[in-house]
Amino acid sequence: VDKDALDTQIKERKIQEATEKAKNEKLASEMKQNDKIMCMLEERQKNDIRNINMAIGEFRKNFQKPETRREFDLSDPQALKKDTPARLSDSDPRCTVSGLQKFMGEDLNYAQRMIFQKEQLREWSLQQQRDWKNTLADKKFSDDLYDKNRIELDQKAMELQRADEETRRAVCAAIKDFNRVQAAELAERKKLEKYQTMKDDMAEISNLLQGDLLSENPEQAASSFGRHRVMTDRWKGMNQDQLMAIRYSQQQQILEKLRLKEEEHQRNAEWDRQRIQAARAESLLERHQQRRNQECRRTLDSINAVLSQEQKSKNMYLKEEAYSNFPTAQYYAQFNTTSR
């Protein structure tokens, strides 16, 4: 370690810190002085503004009085006493349209005009009353005429209604006689139909008792399309030979089903054996692959150990041989020596 260089650096650092401290103290004193000057300037500015405002107020008080202003008539407290009436007559030239001093119904002859208007309204009311009485009289005459016509029409309607009722009674009597004849004919027809129906039922019962349906003749179910087909509405069931043939065919089907189940069981067992062998081969292959991976990992670990030892040797060489010399003050002094 270069102790002289370190001492030199420490002294330079102390000198630099002392210089910075002095500079900061000088800057702080200058800031305080500037603050005092600013406060004095602000106080002076406030006093100047106050004096100017006082001078302006005094000037306005002495030379700008309210009565000397051009618009003083708008706010004069004596304006009502000084002002003239709004109008002196209806033909006053001051009462222009834009002045808004004269409106419809606000003339000076308002009282006489109102008396004339009331008299006119009274005449109109009397004329309306006379017209209303004439209208009522005309309406009453038309209502009386309408009532007479309505009574005549009602009498004619009653006569027509009586004639219509008599015609309806005659028609009802004729319809009643016709319905009585039709009912007698219908009763006779039903009696004949009942007798014929009873006769047909007795013949049908006799035919059924003597026919093949109730006697259960097996030949009646034979179809015209072949001996192997039957007519379902007449078939009474199979005989013993047919039942034995069906039972024999069922037993044969049961044996065939048992044989198929046995073959399927053997086929499933063969598939299970092959699946177990494949799983065993796969397990052996996985173990072989694991052993190969372990060998590769051991080889890689040995190579990494050799590389680590080489890296440590290289770092030790760099630390003890290559980087053993430290830079001196002359090395640091060569920086920041030009304008660039």
Short mmCIF file of C-alpha atoms in Angstrom, two decimals:
data_model
loop_
_atom_site.label_atom_id
_atom_site.label_comp_id
_atom_site.label_asym_id
_atom_site.label_seq_id
_atom_site.Cartn_x
_atom_site.Cartn_y
_atom_site.Cartn_z
CA VAL A 1 0.00 0.00 0.00
CA ASP A 2 1.31 3.48 -0.95
CA LYS A 3 0.86 5.33 2.40
CA ASP A 4 2.23 8.64 1.12
CA ALA A 5 -0.30 8.73 -1.71
CA LEU A 6 -3.14 7.97 0.68
CA ASP A 7 -2.04 10.73 3.07
CA THR A 8 -1.84 13.15 0.16
CA GLN A 9 -5.37 12.21 -0.91
CA ILE A 10 -6.68 12.68 2.66
CA LYS A 11 -5.08 16.18 2.91
CA GLU A 12 -6.51 17.16 -0.47
CA ARG A 13 -9.94 15.91 0.61
CA LYS A 14 -9.80 17.96 3.85
CA ILE A 15 -8.67 21.07 1.92
CA GLN A 16 -11.57 20.53 -0.54
CA GLU A 17 -14.10 20.15 2.31
CA ALA A 18 -12.80 23.31 4.02
CA THR A 19 -13.07 25.22 0.72
CA GLU A 20 -16.67 23.99 0.17
CA LYS A 21 -17.61 24.91 3.75
CA ALA A 22 -16.24 28.44 3.34
CA LYS A 23 -18.05 28.79 0.02
CA ASN A 24 -21.36 27.62 1.60
CA GLU A 25 -20.97 30.05 4.54
CA LYS A 26 -20.29 32.94 2.14
CA LEU A 27 -23.34 31.95 0.04
CA ALA A 28 -25.52 31.78 3.19
CA SER A 29 -24.44 35.26 4.30
CA GLU A 30 -25.17 36.64 0.82
CA MET A 31 -28.67 35.04 0.90
CA LYS A 32 -29.40 36.61 4.29
CA GLN A 33 -28.32 40.04 2.98
CA ASN A 34 -30.53 39.59 -0.12
CA ASP A 35 -33.51 38.64 2.08
CA LYS A 36 -33.09 41.79 4.15
CA ILE A 37 -32.93 43.90 0.99
CA MET A 38 -36.11 42.23 -0.37
CA CYS A 39 -37.99 42.89 2.86
CA MET A 40 -36.96 46.55 2.76
CA LEU A 41 -38.04 46.87 -0.88
CA GLU A 42 -41.42 45.25 -0.17
CA GLU A 43 -42.04 47.62 2.76
CA ARG A 44 -41.11 50.60 0.59
CA GLN A 45 -43.46 49.40 -2.17
CA LYS A 46 -46.36 49.06 0.32
CA ASN A 47 -45.77 52.61 1.62
CA ASP A 48 -45.66 53.97 -1.95
CA ILE A 49 -48.95 52.22 -2.84
CA ARG A 50 -50.58 53.57 0.34
CA ASN A 51 -49.45 57.13 -0.42
CA ILE A 52 -50.66 56.89 -4.03
CA ASN A 53 -54.09 55.64 -2.93
CA MET A 54 -54.39 58.47 -0.40
CA ALA A 55 -53.48 61.01 -3.09
CA ILE A 56 -56.04 59.57 -5.50
CA GLY A 57 -58.78 59.68 -2.83
CA GLU A 58 -57.95 63.30 -1.99
CA PHE A 59 -58.02 64.24 -5.69
CA ARG A 60 -61.42 62.60 -6.20
CA LYS A 61 -62.80 64.29 -3.11
CA ASN A 62 -61.70 67.77 -4.24
CA PHE A 63 -61.97 67.68 -8.06
CA GLN A 64 -64.42 64.80 -8.91
CA LYS A 65 -67.58 65.56 -6.90
CA PRO A 66 -70.79 63.61 -7.73
CA GLU A 67 -72.72 66.68 -8.93
CA THR A 68 -70.05 67.40 -11.58
CA ARG A 69 -70.48 64.05 -13.26
CA ARG A 70 -72.33 63.70 -16.55
CA GLU A 71 -74.61 60.83 -15.31
CA PHE A 72 -75.44 62.51 -11.95
CA ASP A 73 -79.09 62.93 -13.03
CA LEU A 74 -79.54 59.14 -12.85
CA SER A 75 -78.70 59.04 -9.13
CA ASP A 76 -79.77 62.54 -8.01
CA PRO A 77 -81.77 62.27 -4.70
CA GLN A 78 -83.78 65.41 -5.70
CA ALA A 79 -84.65 64.03 -9.15
CA LEU A 80 -88.36 63.46 -8.36
CA LYS A 81 -88.81 67.01 -7.08
CA LYS A 82 -87.08 68.47 -10.14
CA ASP A 83 -88.81 66.23 -12.69
CA THR A 84 -91.93 67.33 -14.70
CA PRO A 85 -95.13 65.23 -15.00
CA ALA A 86 -95.02 62.25 -17.40
CA ARG A 87 -97.58 63.93 -19.73
CA LEU A 88 -99.81 66.94 -19.72
CA SER A 89 -102.39 65.73 -22.30
CA ASP A 90 -103.02 62.90 -24.73
CA SER A 91 -101.39 64.92 -27.52
CA ASP A 92 -98.22 65.68 -25.50
CA PRO A 93 -95.26 65.53 -27.98
CA ARG A 94 -93.11 63.93 -25.27
CA CYS A 95 -95.33 60.81 -25.27
CA THR A 96 -93.57 59.02 -28.10
CA VAL A 97 -93.75 55.30 -28.84
CA SER A 98 -90.32 54.64 -27.40
CA GLY A 99 -91.13 56.63 -24.24
CA LEU A 100 -93.68 54.05 -23.05
CA GLN A 101 -95.81 56.75 -21.37
CA LYS A 102 -99.10 56.14 -23.16
CA PHE A 103 -100.77 52.71 -23.61
CA MET A 104 -104.10 51.51 -24.95
CA GLY A 105 -106.85 52.24 -22.39
CA GLU A 106 -104.80 54.74 -20.32
CA ASP A 107 -105.87 58.03 -21.98
CA LEU A 108 -107.21 61.00 -19.97
CA ASN A 109 -110.79 60.43 -21.33
CA TYR A 110 -110.94 57.08 -19.62
CA ALA A 111 -114.06 57.88 -17.44
CA GLN A 112 -116.25 59.14 -20.37
CA ARG A 113 -115.13 56.27 -22.54
CA MET A 114 -116.05 53.71 -19.86
CA ILE A 115 -119.60 55.22 -19.52
CA PHE A 116 -120.09 54.95 -23.28
CA GLN A 117 -118.81 51.36 -23.33
CA LYS A 118 -121.16 50.34 -20.49
CA GLU A 119 -124.15 51.79 -22.36
CA GLN A 120 -123.08 49.95 -25.50
CA LEU A 121 -122.73 46.66 -23.57
CA ARG A 122 -126.24 47.13 -22.11
CA GLU A 123 -127.71 47.57 -25.63
CA TRP A 124 -125.88 44.49 -26.84
CA SER A 125 -127.17 42.45 -23.85
CA LEU A 126 -130.79 43.47 -24.55
CA GLN A 127 -130.40 42.56 -28.23
CA GLN A 128 -128.98 39.14 -27.25
CA GLN A 129 -131.94 38.53 -24.89
CA ARG A 130 -134.43 39.32 -27.68
CA ASP A 131 -132.57 37.00 -30.08
CA TRP A 132 -132.53 34.26 -27.42
CA LYS A 133 -136.34 34.53 -26.87
CA ASN A 134 -136.97 34.27 -30.64
CA THR A 135 -134.68 31.23 -30.82
CA LEU A 136 -136.57 29.52 -27.96
CA ALA A 137 -139.91 30.15 -29.67
CA ASP A 138 -138.64 28.66 -32.97
CA LYS A 139 -137.22 25.66 -31.11
CA LYS A 140 -140.53 25.06 -29.29
CA PHE A 141 -142.47 25.16 -32.60
CA SER A 142 -140.07 22.67 -34.22
CA ASP A 143 -140.27 20.36 -31.16
CA ASP A 144 -144.12 20.36 -31.27
CA LEU A 145 -144.05 19.53 -34.99
CA TYR A 146 -141.51 16.74 -34.37
CA ASP A 147 -143.71 15.24 -31.56
CA LYS A 148 -146.75 15.14 -33.85
CA ASN A 149 -144.81 13.38 -36.61
CA ARG A 150 -143.33 10.93 -34.10
CA ILE A 151 -146.81 10.03 -32.70
CA GLU A 152 -148.10 9.33 -36.23
CA LEU A 153 -145.08 7.13 -36.98
CA ASP A 154 -145.54 5.23 -33.68
CA GLN A 155 -149.21 4.49 -34.54
CA LYS A 156 -148.22 3.15 -37.97
CA ALA A 157 -145.47 0.99 -36.37
CA MET A 158 -147.98 -0.46 -33.85
CA GLU A 159 -150.37 -1.39 -36.68
CA LEU A 160 -147.54 -3.09 -38.59
CA GLN A 161 -146.45 -4.92 -35.43
CA ARG A 162 -149.99 -6.25 -34.82
CA ALA A 163 -150.18 -7.50 -38.41
CA ASP A 164 -146.77 -9.14 -38.04
CA GLU A 165 -147.80 -10.88 -34.81
CA GLU A 166 -150.94 -12.29 -36.44
CA THR A 167 -148.87 -13.60 -39.36
CA ARG A 168 -146.38 -15.18 -36.95
CA ARG A 169 -149.16 -16.91 -34.97
CA ALA A 170 -150.54 -18.40 -38.19
CA VAL A 171 -147.06 -19.58 -39.24
CA CYS A 172 -146.42 -21.09 -35.77
CA ALA A 173 -149.70 -23.02 -35.91
CA ALA A 174 -148.79 -24.42 -39.34
CA ILE A 175 -145.28 -25.36 -38.14
CA LYS A 176 -146.75 -27.05 -35.05
CA ASP A 177 -149.05 -29.23 -37.17
CA PHE A 178 -146.14 -30.11 -39.49
CA ASN A 179 -143.89 -31.02 -36.51
CA ARG A 180 -146.64 -33.26 -35.04
CA VAL A 181 -146.86 -35.20 -38.32
CA GLN A 182 -143.03 -35.44 -38.52
CA ALA A 183 -142.82 -36.72 -34.91
CA ALA A 184 -145.37 -39.48 -35.61
CA GLU A 185 -143.43 -40.55 -38.72
CA LEU A 186 -140.14 -40.49 -36.78
CA ALA A 187 -141.57 -42.66 -33.97
CA GLU A 188 -142.80 -45.20 -36.53
CA ARG A 189 -139.42 -45.21 -38.28
CA LYS A 190 -137.55 -45.75 -34.98
CA LYS A 191 -139.83 -48.64 -34.09
CA LEU A 192 -139.09 -50.34 -37.43
CA GLU A 193 -135.35 -49.69 -37.07
CA LYS A 194 -135.37 -51.18 -33.54
CA TYR A 195 -137.10 -54.31 -34.78
CA GLN A 196 -134.66 -54.67 -37.68
CA THR A 197 -131.65 -54.12 -35.33
CA MET A 198 -132.92 -56.81 -32.95
CA LYS A 199 -133.37 -59.20 -35.87
CA ASP A 200 -129.82 -58.51 -37.13
CA ASP A 201 -128.35 -59.01 -33.62
CA MET A 202 -130.05 -62.41 -33.25
CA ALA A 203 -128.69 -63.46 -36.65
CA GLU A 204 -125.16 -62.32 -35.72
CA ILE A 205 -125.25 -64.19 -32.39
CA SER A 206 -126.38 -67.31 -34.17
CA ASN A 207 -123.57 -66.99 -36.75
CA LEU A 208 -120.95 -66.47 -34.03
CA LEU A 209 -122.11 -69.52 -32.08
CA GLN A 210 -121.98 -71.69 -35.18
CA GLY A 211 -118.81 -70.12 -36.70
CA ASP A 212 -115.09 -70.92 -36.39
CA LEU A 213 -114.23 -68.01 -34.07
CA LEU A 214 -115.85 -69.31 -30.88
CA SER A 215 -115.28 -72.93 -31.83
CA GLU A 216 -111.49 -72.18 -31.97
CA ASN A 217 -110.84 -73.94 -35.26
CA PRO A 218 -107.09 -73.58 -36.00
CA GLU A 219 -107.66 -73.60 -39.75
CA GLN A 220 -109.45 -70.26 -39.60
CA ALA A 221 -106.17 -68.40 -38.78
CA ALA A 222 -104.37 -69.67 -41.93
CA SER A 223 -103.37 -66.81 -44.20
CA SER A 224 -103.65 -66.84 -47.96
CA PHE A 225 -100.02 -65.56 -48.23
CA GLY A 226 -98.50 -68.79 -46.85
CA ARG A 227 -98.70 -71.44 -44.11
CA HIS A 228 -96.02 -69.68 -42.07
CA ARG A 229 -98.24 -66.57 -41.72
CA VAL A 230 -101.43 -66.25 -39.63
CA MET A 231 -104.30 -63.79 -39.30
CA THR A 232 -103.87 -62.20 -35.89
CA ASP A 233 -107.54 -61.42 -35.36
CA ARG A 234 -108.38 -65.16 -35.61
CA TRP A 235 -105.24 -66.87 -34.24
CA LYS A 236 -105.79 -68.77 -30.93
CA GLY A 237 -102.16 -69.63 -30.14
CA MET A 238 -99.48 -72.23 -31.02
CA ASN A 239 -99.69 -76.02 -30.57
CA GLN A 240 -97.26 -78.22 -28.59
CA ASP A 241 -94.96 -78.99 -31.57
CA GLN A 242 -94.48 -75.31 -32.32
CA LEU A 243 -93.76 -74.56 -28.63
CA MET A 244 -91.16 -77.40 -28.46
CA ALA A 245 -89.44 -76.06 -31.61
CA ILE A 246 -89.23 -72.58 -30.09
CA ARG A 247 -87.77 -73.94 -26.79
CA TYR A 248 -85.16 -75.94 -28.71
CA SER A 249 -84.07 -72.87 -30.69
CA GLN A 250 -83.82 -70.87 -27.42
CA GLN A 251 -81.51 -73.52 -25.88
CA GLN A 252 -79.31 -73.42 -28.98
CA GLN A 253 -79.10 -69.63 -28.67
CA ILE A 254 -78.12 -69.90 -24.98
CA LEU A 255 -75.27 -72.35 -25.84
CA GLU A 256 -74.06 -70.09 -28.66
CA LYS A 257 -74.03 -67.11 -26.29
CA LEU A 258 -72.01 -69.07 -23.68
CA ARG A 259 -69.47 -70.05 -26.39
CA LEU A 260 -69.10 -66.42 -27.48
CA LYS A 261 -68.58 -65.29 -23.86
CA GLU A 262 -65.82 -67.92 -23.39
CA GLU A 263 -64.06 -66.77 -26.55
CA GLU A 264 -64.28 -63.15 -25.42
CA HIS A 265 -62.86 -64.11 -22.00
CA GLN A 266 -59.87 -65.85 -23.62
CA ARG A 267 -59.29 -62.91 -25.95
CA ASN A 268 -59.33 -60.46 -23.00
CA ALA A 269 -56.86 -62.66 -21.08
CA GLU A 270 -54.49 -62.65 -24.09
CA TRP A 271 -54.75 -58.85 -24.31
CA ASP A 272 -53.98 -58.52 -20.56
CA ARG A 273 -50.89 -60.77 -20.93
CA GLN A 274 -49.57 -58.72 -23.83
CA ARG A 275 -50.24 -55.45 -21.95
CA ILE A 276 -48.29 -56.75 -18.86
CA GLN A 277 -45.34 -57.75 -21.05
CA ALA A 278 -45.31 -54.32 -22.73
CA ALA A 279 -45.41 -52.57 -19.32
CA ARG A 280 -42.51 -54.76 -18.07
CA ALA A 281 -40.42 -53.93 -21.18
CA GLU A 282 -41.16 -50.23 -20.74
CA SER A 283 -40.08 -50.40 -17.08
CA LEU A 284 -36.76 -52.07 -18.08
CA LEU A 285 -36.19 -49.41 -20.73
CA GLU A 286 -36.82 -46.62 -18.18
CA ARG A 287 -34.30 -48.16 -15.73
CA HIS A 288 -31.69 -48.39 -18.49
CA GLN A 289 -32.32 -44.76 -19.42
CA GLN A 290 -31.97 -43.70 -15.74
CA ARG A 291 -28.62 -45.50 -15.48
CA ARG A 292 -27.39 -43.73 -18.62
CA ASN A 293 -28.54 -40.36 -17.25
CA GLN A 294 -26.69 -41.03 -13.95
CA GLU A 295 -23.49 -41.87 -15.83
CA CYS A 296 -23.84 -38.70 -17.94
CA ARG A 297 -24.39 -36.63 -14.79
CA ARG A 298 -21.28 -38.11 -13.09
CA THR A 299 -19.19 -37.37 -16.21
CA LEU A 300 -20.54 -33.80 -16.32
CA ASP A 301 -19.80 -33.32 -12.59
CA SER A 302 -16.18 -34.41 -13.09
CA ILE A 303 -15.78 -32.02 -16.06
CA ASN A 304 -17.32 -29.15 -14.02
CA ALA A 305 -14.90 -29.90 -11.13
CA VAL A 306 -11.90 -29.69 -13.49
CA LEU A 307 -13.20 -26.43 -14.99
CA SER A 308 -13.79 -25.00 -11.48
CA GLN A 309 -10.23 -25.85 -10.46
CA GLU A 310 -8.88 -24.19 -13.61
CA GLN A 311 -11.02 -21.07 -12.91
CA LYS A 312 -9.72 -20.86 -9.33
CA SER A 313 -6.11 -21.13 -10.54
CA LYS A 314 -6.70 -18.39 -13.11
CA ASN A 315 -8.31 -16.08 -10.53
CA MET A 316 -5.41 -16.65 -8.11
CA TYR A 317 -2.89 -15.83 -10.87
CA LEU A 318 -4.76 -12.64 -11.77
CA LYS A 319 -5.01 -11.59 -8.11
CA GLU A 320 -1.38 -12.33 -7.12
CA GLU A 321 0.50 -11.61 -10.38
CA ALA A 322 -1.48 -9.54 -12.86
CA TYR A 323 -3.33 -7.12 -10.49
CA SER A 324 -0.61 -6.74 -7.78
CA ASN A 325 0.42 -3.14 -8.73
CA PHE A 326 -1.78 -0.22 -7.49
CA PRO A 327 -2.10 3.09 -9.42
CA THR A 328 -0.11 6.07 -8.09
CA ALA A 329 -1.03 9.76 -7.83
CA GLN A 330 0.61 10.40 -11.18
CA TYR A 331 -1.94 8.02 -12.79
CA TYR A 332 -4.89 9.99 -11.36
CA ALA A 333 -3.31 13.36 -12.19
CA GLN A 334 -3.44 12.73 -15.93
CA PHE A 335 -7.29 13.05 -16.01
CA ASN A 336 -9.19 16.36 -16.60
CA THR A 337 -6.07 18.10 -17.89
CA THR A 338 -7.52 19.24 -21.25
CA SER A 339 -10.51 21.35 -22.41
CA ARG A 340 -12.29 18.19 -23.63
#
